[in-house]
Coordinates of C-alpha atoms in Angstrom, one line a residue:
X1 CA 4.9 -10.8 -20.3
X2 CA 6.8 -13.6 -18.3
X3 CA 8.5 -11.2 -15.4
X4 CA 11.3 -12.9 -13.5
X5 CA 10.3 -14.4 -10.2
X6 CA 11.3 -11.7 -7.7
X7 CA 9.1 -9.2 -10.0
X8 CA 6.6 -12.0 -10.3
X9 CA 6.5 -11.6 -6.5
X10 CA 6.4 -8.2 -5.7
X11 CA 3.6 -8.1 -8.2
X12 CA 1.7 -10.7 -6.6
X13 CA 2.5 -8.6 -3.2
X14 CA 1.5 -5.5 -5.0
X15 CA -2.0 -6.8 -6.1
X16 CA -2.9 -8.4 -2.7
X17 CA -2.3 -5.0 -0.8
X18 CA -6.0 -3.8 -1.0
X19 CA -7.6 -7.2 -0.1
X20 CA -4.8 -7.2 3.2
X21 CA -5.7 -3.5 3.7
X22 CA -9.5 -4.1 3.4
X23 CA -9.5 -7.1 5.9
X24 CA -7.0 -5.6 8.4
X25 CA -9.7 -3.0 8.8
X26 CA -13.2 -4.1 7.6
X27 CA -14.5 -4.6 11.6
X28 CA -12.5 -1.5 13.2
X29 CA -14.7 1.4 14.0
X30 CA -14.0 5.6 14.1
X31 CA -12.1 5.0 17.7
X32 CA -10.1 2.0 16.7
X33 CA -8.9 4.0 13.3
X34 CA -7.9 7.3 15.0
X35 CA -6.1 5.4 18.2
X36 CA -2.1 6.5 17.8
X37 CA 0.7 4.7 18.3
X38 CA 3.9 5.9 19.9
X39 CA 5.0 7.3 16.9
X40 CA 1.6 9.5 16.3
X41 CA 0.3 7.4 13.8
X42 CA -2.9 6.0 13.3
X43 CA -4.6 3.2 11.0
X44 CA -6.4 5.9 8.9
X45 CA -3.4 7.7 9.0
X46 CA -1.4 4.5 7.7
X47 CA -4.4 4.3 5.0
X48 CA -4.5 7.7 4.1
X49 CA -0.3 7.3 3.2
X50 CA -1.2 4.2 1.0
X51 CA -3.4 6.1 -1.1
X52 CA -1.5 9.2 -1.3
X53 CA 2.3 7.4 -1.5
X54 CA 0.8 5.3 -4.4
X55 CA -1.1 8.6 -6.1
X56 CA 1.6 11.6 -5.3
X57 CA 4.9 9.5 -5.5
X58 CA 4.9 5.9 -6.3
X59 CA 2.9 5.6 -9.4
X60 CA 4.1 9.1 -10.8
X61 CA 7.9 7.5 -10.4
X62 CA 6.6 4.2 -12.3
X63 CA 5.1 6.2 -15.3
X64 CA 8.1 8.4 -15.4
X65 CA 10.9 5.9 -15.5
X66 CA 8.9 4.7 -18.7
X67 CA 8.4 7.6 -20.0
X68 CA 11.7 9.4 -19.6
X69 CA 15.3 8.9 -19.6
X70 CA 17.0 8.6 -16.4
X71 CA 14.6 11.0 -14.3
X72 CA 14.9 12.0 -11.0
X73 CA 11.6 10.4 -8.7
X74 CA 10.8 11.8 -5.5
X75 CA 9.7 10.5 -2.6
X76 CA 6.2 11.6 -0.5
X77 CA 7.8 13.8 2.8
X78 CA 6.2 12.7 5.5
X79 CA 6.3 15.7 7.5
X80 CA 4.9 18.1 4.7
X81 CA 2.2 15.5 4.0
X82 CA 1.0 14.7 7.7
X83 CA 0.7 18.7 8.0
X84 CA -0.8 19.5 4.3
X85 CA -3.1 16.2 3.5
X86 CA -6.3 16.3 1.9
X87 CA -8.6 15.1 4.8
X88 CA -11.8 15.1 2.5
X89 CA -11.7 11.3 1.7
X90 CA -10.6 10.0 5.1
X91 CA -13.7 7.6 5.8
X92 CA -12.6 4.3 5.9
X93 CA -14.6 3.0 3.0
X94 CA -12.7 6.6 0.8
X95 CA -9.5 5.3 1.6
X96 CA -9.9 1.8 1.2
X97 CA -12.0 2.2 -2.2
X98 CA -9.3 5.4 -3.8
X99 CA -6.8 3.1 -2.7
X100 CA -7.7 -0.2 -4.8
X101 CA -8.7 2.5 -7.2
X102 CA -5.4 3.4 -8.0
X103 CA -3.6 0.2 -7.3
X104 CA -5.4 -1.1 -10.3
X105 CA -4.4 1.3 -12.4
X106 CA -0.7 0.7 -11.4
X107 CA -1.1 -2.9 -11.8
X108 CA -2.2 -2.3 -15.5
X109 CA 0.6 -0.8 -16.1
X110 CA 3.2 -3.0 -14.6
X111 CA 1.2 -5.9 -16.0
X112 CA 2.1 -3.9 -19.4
X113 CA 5.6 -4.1 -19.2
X114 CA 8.1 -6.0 -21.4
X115 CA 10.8 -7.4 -20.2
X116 CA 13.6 -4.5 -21.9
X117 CA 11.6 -2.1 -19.5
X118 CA 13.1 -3.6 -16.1
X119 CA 16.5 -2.0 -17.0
X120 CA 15.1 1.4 -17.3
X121 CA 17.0 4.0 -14.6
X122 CA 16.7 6.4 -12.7
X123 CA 18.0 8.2 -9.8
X124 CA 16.1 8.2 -6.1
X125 CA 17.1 9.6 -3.5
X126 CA 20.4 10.4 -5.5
X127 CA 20.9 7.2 -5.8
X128 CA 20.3 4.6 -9.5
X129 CA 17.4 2.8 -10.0
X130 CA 16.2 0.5 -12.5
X131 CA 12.5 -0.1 -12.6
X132 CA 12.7 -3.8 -11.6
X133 CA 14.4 -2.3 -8.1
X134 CA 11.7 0.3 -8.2
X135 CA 8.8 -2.3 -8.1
X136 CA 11.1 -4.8 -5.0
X137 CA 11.3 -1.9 -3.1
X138 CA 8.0 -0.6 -3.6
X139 CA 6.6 -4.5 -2.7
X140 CA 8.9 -4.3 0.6
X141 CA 7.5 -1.1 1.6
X142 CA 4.2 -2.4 1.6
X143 CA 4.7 -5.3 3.6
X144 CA 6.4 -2.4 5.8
X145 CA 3.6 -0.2 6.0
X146 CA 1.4 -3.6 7.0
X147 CA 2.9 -5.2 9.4
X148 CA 3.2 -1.1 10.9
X149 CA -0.6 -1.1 10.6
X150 CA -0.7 -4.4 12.2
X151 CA 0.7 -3.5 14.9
X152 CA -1.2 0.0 15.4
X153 CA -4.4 -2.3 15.2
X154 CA -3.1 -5.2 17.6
X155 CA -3.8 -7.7 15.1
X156 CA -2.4 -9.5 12.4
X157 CA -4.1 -10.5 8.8
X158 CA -3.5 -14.3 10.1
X159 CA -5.5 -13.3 13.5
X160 CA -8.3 -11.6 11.9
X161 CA -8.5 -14.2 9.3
X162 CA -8.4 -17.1 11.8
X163 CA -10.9 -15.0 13.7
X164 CA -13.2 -15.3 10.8
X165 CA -12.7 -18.7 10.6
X166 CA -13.8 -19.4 13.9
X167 CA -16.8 -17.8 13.6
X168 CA -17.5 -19.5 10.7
X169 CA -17.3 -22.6 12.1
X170 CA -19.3 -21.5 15.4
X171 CA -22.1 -20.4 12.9
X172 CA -22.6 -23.5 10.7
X173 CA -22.6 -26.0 14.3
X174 CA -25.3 -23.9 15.8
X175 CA -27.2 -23.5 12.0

């Protein structure tokens, strides 16, 4: 399906959220994971919500604003989810691998769409939504949740992959 450009977009954003993820925290051990920020977050913790926002809320909303008239989506709550998570699957590589896991399965089904689905509705937050909204506002809530997990790790995708550059380079003039 040929999706107009701001869909084309967040798509793109959508699909590049595990690779971003997965290098934001392929080098960051057990203490750098759990450090919180001043909010009492932590990068697992901002992992952990990727996951479960895409499998408990996000994905659930997508499949039922195909699949029914104008329903009414919900969004995760944060409070009852920070107190009632599953903790089970918290190692790094879990969260990271469940994560891209289920993004791919939500990218097969946006990649599914025709264009007569981007008008669908329904209501969040008591408010309308189409489906094409639904997917710009899910892509701006993951750039969001990155640059939030950014700045609980101190570093930015550009630093780490600059970083890697670097090294590269170091490597190949002493090889």
């Amino acid at each position: 399906m040929s999706l107009p450009p701001p869909v084309a977009d967040a798509l793109a954003a959508l699909a590049s959220t595990p690779t971003v993820l997965a290098h934001l925290v392929a080098e960051a051990g057990d203490d750098r994971l759990d450090d919180l920020d001043r909010e009492g977050w932590s990068p697992r913790l901002w992992l952990a919500w990727f996951r479960d926002e895409e499998v408990l809320a996000l994905r659930p909303g997508l499949e039922r604003l195909l699949a029914e008239p104008a329903p009414e989506l919900h969004e995760l709550d944060r409070a009852a989810w920070l107190r009632d998570r599953h903790r089970s699957r918290d190692r790094k590589e879990h969260l990271l691998g469940d994560f891209a896991l289920h993004r791919q399965s939500t990218l097969a089904i946006v990649r599914s769409l025709e264009p007569r689905h981007l008008a669908r509705t329904g209501r969040l937050a008591g408010e309308p939504v189409t489906l094409e909204r639904y997917l710009l506002r899910w892509a701006d809530r993951d750039r969001e949740r990155i640059a939030r997990l950014e700045t609980a790790l101190g570093e930015t995708l550009a630093d780490v992959l600059e970083r890697r550059r670097r090294m590269v380079e170091e490597y190949r003039r002493e090889g």
